Tab-separated table of C-alpha atoms in Angstrom:
chain	number	residue	atom	x	y	z
A	255	MET	CA	-20.724	24.694	0.934
A	256	ASN	CA	-21.722	26.289	-2.354
A	257	PRO	CA	-22.749	23.859	-5.113
A	258	VAL	CA	-21.488	24.183	-8.696
A	259	GLU	CA	-23.930	23.336	-11.497
A	260	PHE	CA	-22.962	21.793	-14.853
A	261	SER	CA	-25.945	21.462	-17.213
A	262	HIS	CA	-28.135	18.903	-15.407
A	263	VAL	CA	-25.493	17.784	-12.885
A	264	LEU	CA	-24.972	19.674	-9.639
A	265	ILE	CA	-21.621	19.298	-7.869
A	266	SER	CA	-21.709	20.007	-4.146
A	267	ARG	CA	-18.836	19.980	-1.681
A	268	VAL	CA	-20.531	18.315	1.273
A	269	ALA	CA	-17.446	18.292	3.527
A	270	ALA	CA	-13.856	19.495	3.410
A	271	ASP	CA	-12.822	16.195	1.831
A	272	GLN	CA	-16.019	15.037	0.085
A	273	TRP	CA	-18.038	16.010	-3.002
A	274	HIS	CA	-21.354	14.769	-4.401
A	275	ALA	CA	-22.654	14.856	-7.976
A	276	LEU	CA	-26.446	15.290	-8.015
A	277	GLU	CA	-28.959	14.884	-10.814
A	278	ASP	CA	-32.628	15.564	-10.011
A	279	ASP	CA	-31.698	15.416	-6.300
A	280	LEU	CA	-30.235	11.923	-6.763
A	281	VAL	CA	-26.569	11.294	-5.872
A	282	ILE	CA	-24.958	9.938	-9.052
A	283	GLY	CA	-21.326	10.295	-8.030
A	284	ARG	CA	-19.023	10.827	-5.066
A	285	GLY	CA	-15.524	12.233	-4.796
A	286	ALA	CA	-13.154	12.116	-1.850
A	287	MET	CA	-9.726	13.373	-0.824
A	288	SER	CA	-7.375	11.916	1.788
A	289	HIS	CA	-3.879	12.647	3.099
A	290	ARG	CA	-1.244	9.952	3.482
A	291	PRO	CA	0.944	10.160	6.584
A	292	ASP	CA	3.848	11.220	4.351
A	293	GLY	CA	1.855	14.244	3.157
A	294	LEU	CA	0.809	13.016	-0.307
A	295	MET	CA	-2.789	13.865	-1.202
A	296	PHE	CA	-4.930	11.177	-2.854
A	297	VAL	CA	-8.302	11.588	-4.557
A	298	SER	CA	-10.946	9.081	-5.610
A	299	ILE	CA	-14.169	9.306	-7.625
A	300	ASP	CA	-17.035	6.839	-7.952
A	301	ALA	CA	-19.609	7.947	-10.528
A	302	TRP	CA	-22.492	6.420	-12.463
A	303	HIS	CA	-21.406	7.814	-15.822
A	304	ASP	CA	-18.542	9.645	-17.526
A	305	ALA	CA	-20.157	13.087	-17.389
A	306	ALA	CA	-20.561	12.948	-13.617
A	307	PHE	CA	-16.961	11.732	-13.242
A	308	ALA	CA	-15.612	14.518	-15.458
A	309	ARG	CA	-17.521	17.208	-13.601
A	310	LEU	CA	-16.521	15.915	-10.187
A	311	ALA	CA	-12.902	15.817	-11.336
A	312	GLU	CA	-13.073	19.366	-12.705
A	313	VAL	CA	-14.460	20.807	-9.476
A	314	MET	CA	-12.132	18.821	-7.210
A	315	LEU	CA	-9.020	19.704	-9.220
A	316	ALA	CA	-9.958	23.377	-9.125
A	317	ALA	CA	-10.403	23.272	-5.347
A	318	LEU	CA	-7.388	21.227	-4.253
A	319	PRO	CA	-3.655	21.991	-4.257
A	320	ARG	CA	-1.336	19.920	-6.415
A	321	PRO	CA	0.199	17.448	-6.859
A	322	LEU	CA	-2.748	15.066	-6.513
A	323	HIS	CA	-2.508	11.283	-6.712
A	324	THR	CA	-4.913	8.417	-7.298
A	325	VAL	CA	-4.615	4.629	-7.577
A	326	VAL	CA	-6.432	2.512	-10.177
A	327	ASP	CA	-6.556	-1.147	-11.123
A	328	GLU	CA	-4.565	-1.280	-14.368
A	329	ALA	CA	-7.093	-3.737	-15.784
A	330	ASP	CA	-9.865	-1.121	-15.393
A	331	LEU	CA	-9.242	0.630	-18.697
A	332	ASP	CA	-12.342	2.836	-18.484
A	333	LEU	CA	-11.439	4.267	-15.064
A	334	THR	CA	-7.819	4.771	-16.095
A	335	ALA	CA	-8.949	6.631	-19.218
A	336	GLN	CA	-11.261	8.867	-17.170
A	337	TRP	CA	-8.402	9.971	-14.929
A	338	GLN	CA	-6.150	10.484	-17.951
A	339	ARG	CA	-8.773	12.705	-19.581
A	340	ALA	CA	-8.751	14.749	-16.375
A	341	GLY	CA	-5.011	15.317	-16.837
A	342	PHE	CA	-3.451	12.545	-14.734
A	343	THR	CA	-0.389	10.615	-15.911
A	344	THR	CA	1.205	7.379	-14.702
A	345	ARG	CA	3.806	7.811	-11.957
A	346	ARG	CA	4.451	4.199	-10.975
A	347	ARG	CA	3.166	0.654	-11.299
A	348	GLU	CA	2.620	-1.688	-8.358
A	349	TRP	CA	2.473	-5.441	-9.024
A	350	GLU	CA	0.075	-7.627	-7.050
A	351	TYR	CA	1.367	-11.079	-6.104
A	352	ALA	CA	-0.054	-14.317	-4.746
A	353	VAL	CA	2.593	-15.767	-2.433
A	354	PRO	CA	2.520	-19.500	-1.584
A	355	THR	CA	2.770	-20.413	2.091
A	356	ASP	CA	3.859	-24.059	1.819
A	357	PRO	CA	7.583	-24.330	2.735
A	358	HIS	CA	7.970	-27.001	0.052
A	359	ALA	CA	6.859	-24.425	-2.531
A	360	THR	CA	8.773	-21.432	-1.166
A	361	GLY	CA	12.003	-23.249	-0.369
A	362	LEU	CA	12.345	-21.141	2.778
A	363	GLY	CA	14.165	-22.759	5.678
A	364	PRO	CA	15.216	-21.860	9.227
A	365	PRO	CA	16.788	-18.450	9.981
A	366	PRO	CA	20.565	-17.926	10.151
A	367	PRO	CA	22.124	-18.962	13.498
A	368	ASP	CA	22.415	-15.388	14.816
A	369	VAL	CA	18.849	-14.406	13.827
A	370	THR	CA	15.794	-14.903	16.045
A	371	VAL	CA	12.273	-14.266	14.768
A	372	LEU	CA	9.600	-12.957	17.149
A	373	GLY	CA	6.052	-13.847	16.103
A	374	LEU	CA	3.004	-11.591	16.010
A	375	GLY	CA	2.583	-9.736	19.293
A	376	ARG	CA	5.880	-10.929	20.804
A	377	ALA	CA	7.948	-7.833	20.041
A	378	GLU	CA	8.377	-5.193	22.738
A	379	GLU	CA	6.769	-1.913	21.741
A	380	ALA	CA	9.661	0.461	22.587
A	381	PRO	CA	12.406	-1.270	20.541
A	382	LEU	CA	9.884	-1.982	17.766
A	383	ARG	CA	9.043	1.709	17.603
A	384	ASP	CA	12.763	2.554	17.519
A	385	LEU	CA	13.238	0.080	14.653
A	386	ASP	CA	10.294	1.580	12.778
A	387	ARG	CA	11.710	5.099	13.183
A	388	THR	CA	15.160	3.997	12.008
A	389	ILE	CA	13.770	2.298	8.901
A	390	ARG	CA	11.564	5.289	8.083
A	391	ALA	CA	14.542	7.654	8.416
A	392	GLU	CA	16.586	5.444	6.075
A	393	ILE	CA	13.783	5.425	3.521
A	394	GLU	CA	13.380	9.209	3.721
A	395	ALA	CA	17.141	9.686	3.292
A	396	GLY	CA	17.196	7.280	0.338
A	397	PRO	CA	14.421	6.543	-2.160
A	398	GLY	CA	11.752	8.431	-0.209
A	399	TRP	CA	8.209	7.364	0.627
A	400	GLN	CA	6.968	8.292	-2.845
A	401	ASP	CA	7.923	4.804	-4.044
A	402	MET	CA	6.415	3.012	-1.087
A	403	PRO	CA	2.969	1.371	-1.232
A	404	ALA	CA	0.042	3.769	-1.191
A	405	GLU	CA	-1.059	2.357	2.150
A	406	VAL	CA	1.414	3.696	4.705
A	407	ILE	CA	0.644	3.510	8.415
A	408	ALA	CA	1.861	6.392	10.572
A	409	VAL	CA	4.132	5.763	13.549
A	410	PRO	CA	1.358	6.493	16.133
A	411	GLY	CA	-0.644	3.630	14.602
A	412	LEU	CA	2.042	1.010	15.266
A	413	ASP	CA	0.495	-2.144	16.792
A	414	PRO	CA	2.927	-4.914	17.890
A	415	SER	CA	0.216	-7.543	17.383
A	416	LYS	CA	0.483	-6.977	13.609
A	417	TYR	CA	4.271	-7.233	13.351
A	418	ILE	CA	6.773	-10.068	13.074
A	419	VAL	CA	10.252	-8.916	14.092
A	420	ALA	CA	13.711	-10.344	13.441
A	421	THR	CA	16.545	-9.755	15.881
A	422	ARG	CA	20.233	-10.233	15.180
A	423	SER	CA	22.505	-10.697	18.178
A	424	GLY	CA	19.745	-9.269	20.377
A	425	ARG	CA	19.112	-6.119	18.294
A	426	TYR	CA	15.864	-5.493	16.424
A	427	ALA	CA	16.924	-5.637	12.777
A	428	GLY	CA	13.862	-6.155	10.549
A	429	LEU	CA	10.093	-6.248	10.571
A	430	LEU	CA	7.164	-7.629	8.604
A	431	ARG	CA	3.579	-6.432	8.914
A	432	VAL	CA	0.716	-8.830	8.259
A	433	ALA	CA	-2.889	-7.755	7.663
A	434	MET	CA	-5.469	-10.453	8.386
A	435	MET	CA	-8.647	-8.453	7.705
A	436	THR	CA	-9.154	-9.722	4.165
A	437	ARG	CA	-10.021	-13.158	2.775
A	438	ARG	CA	-6.385	-13.610	1.802
A	439	PRO	CA	-3.801	-12.438	4.393
A	440	ARG	CA	-1.652	-9.603	3.106
A	441	ILE	CA	2.006	-8.849	3.650
A	442	GLY	CA	1.751	-5.093	4.041
A	443	LEU	CA	5.393	-4.238	4.645
A	444	ILE	CA	8.753	-5.977	4.953
A	445	ALA	CA	11.817	-3.905	5.812
A	446	VAL	CA	15.319	-4.465	7.182
A	447	ARG	CA	17.711	-1.924	8.684
A	448	ALA	CA	20.425	-0.895	6.222
A	449	ASP	CA	23.243	-2.244	8.409
A	450	HIS	CA	21.598	-5.689	8.606
A	451	ARG	CA	20.724	-6.274	4.945
A	452	ARG	CA	22.001	-9.151	2.797
A	453	GLY	CA	22.097	-11.420	5.835
A	454	GLY	CA	18.997	-13.526	5.274
A	455	ILE	CA	16.725	-11.498	7.560
A	456	ALA	CA	14.035	-10.761	4.959
A	457	ARG	CA	13.863	-14.452	4.040
A	458	ALA	CA	13.693	-15.395	7.731
A	459	LEU	CA	10.769	-13.012	8.267
A	460	LEU	CA	8.937	-14.405	5.247
A	461	ALA	CA	9.630	-17.994	6.303
A	462	HIS	CA	8.085	-17.361	9.710
A	463	ALA	CA	5.064	-15.426	8.405
A	464	LEU	CA	4.239	-17.779	5.546
A	465	GLY	CA	4.885	-20.894	7.624
A	466	ALA	CA	2.494	-19.674	10.325
A	467	LEU	CA	-0.192	-19.005	7.713
A	468	HIS	CA	0.330	-22.450	6.192
A	469	ARG	CA	-0.170	-24.107	9.582
A	470	VAL	CA	-3.599	-22.468	9.985
A	471	GLY	CA	-4.750	-23.559	6.529
A	472	LYS	CA	-3.964	-20.483	4.404
A	473	ASP	CA	-2.483	-21.609	1.096
A	474	ALA	CA	-1.439	-18.145	-0.093
A	475	ALA	CA	-0.892	-14.563	0.989
A	476	SER	CA	-0.967	-11.396	-1.102
A	477	ALA	CA	1.662	-8.697	-1.509
A	478	GLU	CA	2.173	-5.538	-3.572
A	479	ILE	CA	5.581	-4.540	-4.937
A	480	THR	CA	6.549	-1.387	-6.795
A	481	GLU	CA	7.797	-2.256	-10.282
A	482	SER	CA	11.082	-0.401	-9.724
A	483	ASN	CA	11.892	-2.351	-6.526
A	484	VAL	CA	14.168	-4.925	-8.123
A	485	ALA	CA	15.346	-6.466	-4.840
A	486	ALA	CA	11.834	-7.085	-3.504
A	487	THR	CA	10.702	-8.466	-6.859
A	488	ALA	CA	13.603	-10.921	-6.903
A	489	LEU	CA	12.929	-11.944	-3.293
A	490	PHE	CA	9.248	-12.728	-3.835
A	491	GLU	CA	9.551	-14.285	-7.278
A	492	GLY	CA	12.404	-16.393	-5.916
A	493	ILE	CA	10.022	-18.048	-3.435
A	494	GLY	CA	7.384	-18.794	-6.056
A	495	ALA	CA	5.178	-15.703	-5.883
A	496	ARG	CA	3.167	-15.137	-9.065
A	497	ARG	CA	1.739	-11.920	-10.458
A	498	THR	CA	-2.032	-11.640	-10.305
A	499	GLY	CA	-2.580	-8.032	-11.349
A	500	SER	CA	-1.257	-4.504	-11.119
A	501	ASN	CA	-2.228	-1.063	-9.893
A	502	LEU	CA	-1.202	2.287	-11.334
A	503	GLU	CA	-0.508	5.349	-9.239
A	504	LEU	CA	-1.482	8.387	-11.317
A	505	VAL	CA	-0.525	11.988	-10.593
A	506	ILE	CA	-1.394	15.484	-11.764
A	507	ARG	CA	1.040	18.292	-10.987
């Protein structure tokens, strides 16, 4: 693809979703674009200095349709300022939490009598997929995916071994996804069908997940919650979760 030169920095689109900033044939910055399963387009830039960042941003923004989104650590003031200079504004804030696993700290107890929790890998794939589709449809009909975490796994990627499921009277009613790839396990998603909410299912899912982590020696898990999600914030802070940081989702339209 044709490179674009800015003074001493050459910007080259090396693939449909990747750009390089070059100075004297040395790569001094990289830009990338990716699509979320819900259709939102996210961009990222990693550059050695501000000039390379600005030039990568200029070329990428000229080449890509809008709106474009990016996610930054709110504590990284320099990176946030670079995106703002490129024209991005804050769309939402996502709080990062450390969640204790010890039942004595969380205060979480056994599930309600009519609720059964199925551990990782115990859910049947077909009803789990039906539950996932139902919850996604409810989200799309309500707040929409735009206020969901930036990491959203598509339906074809559903893996029962990563889900804890709650059933009520034999029906799949709620799910919790756990990611174990990082040093600290992460609660990636917790969701309950609309007709089963306010019945203790979310707490039952958390009690099972956190209790299992505690038994294998994990003292905390991580979670991210959108600032506007009052119910989720109350749920996690009510079991002793503490804020450890925040991310900003920025957008340019």
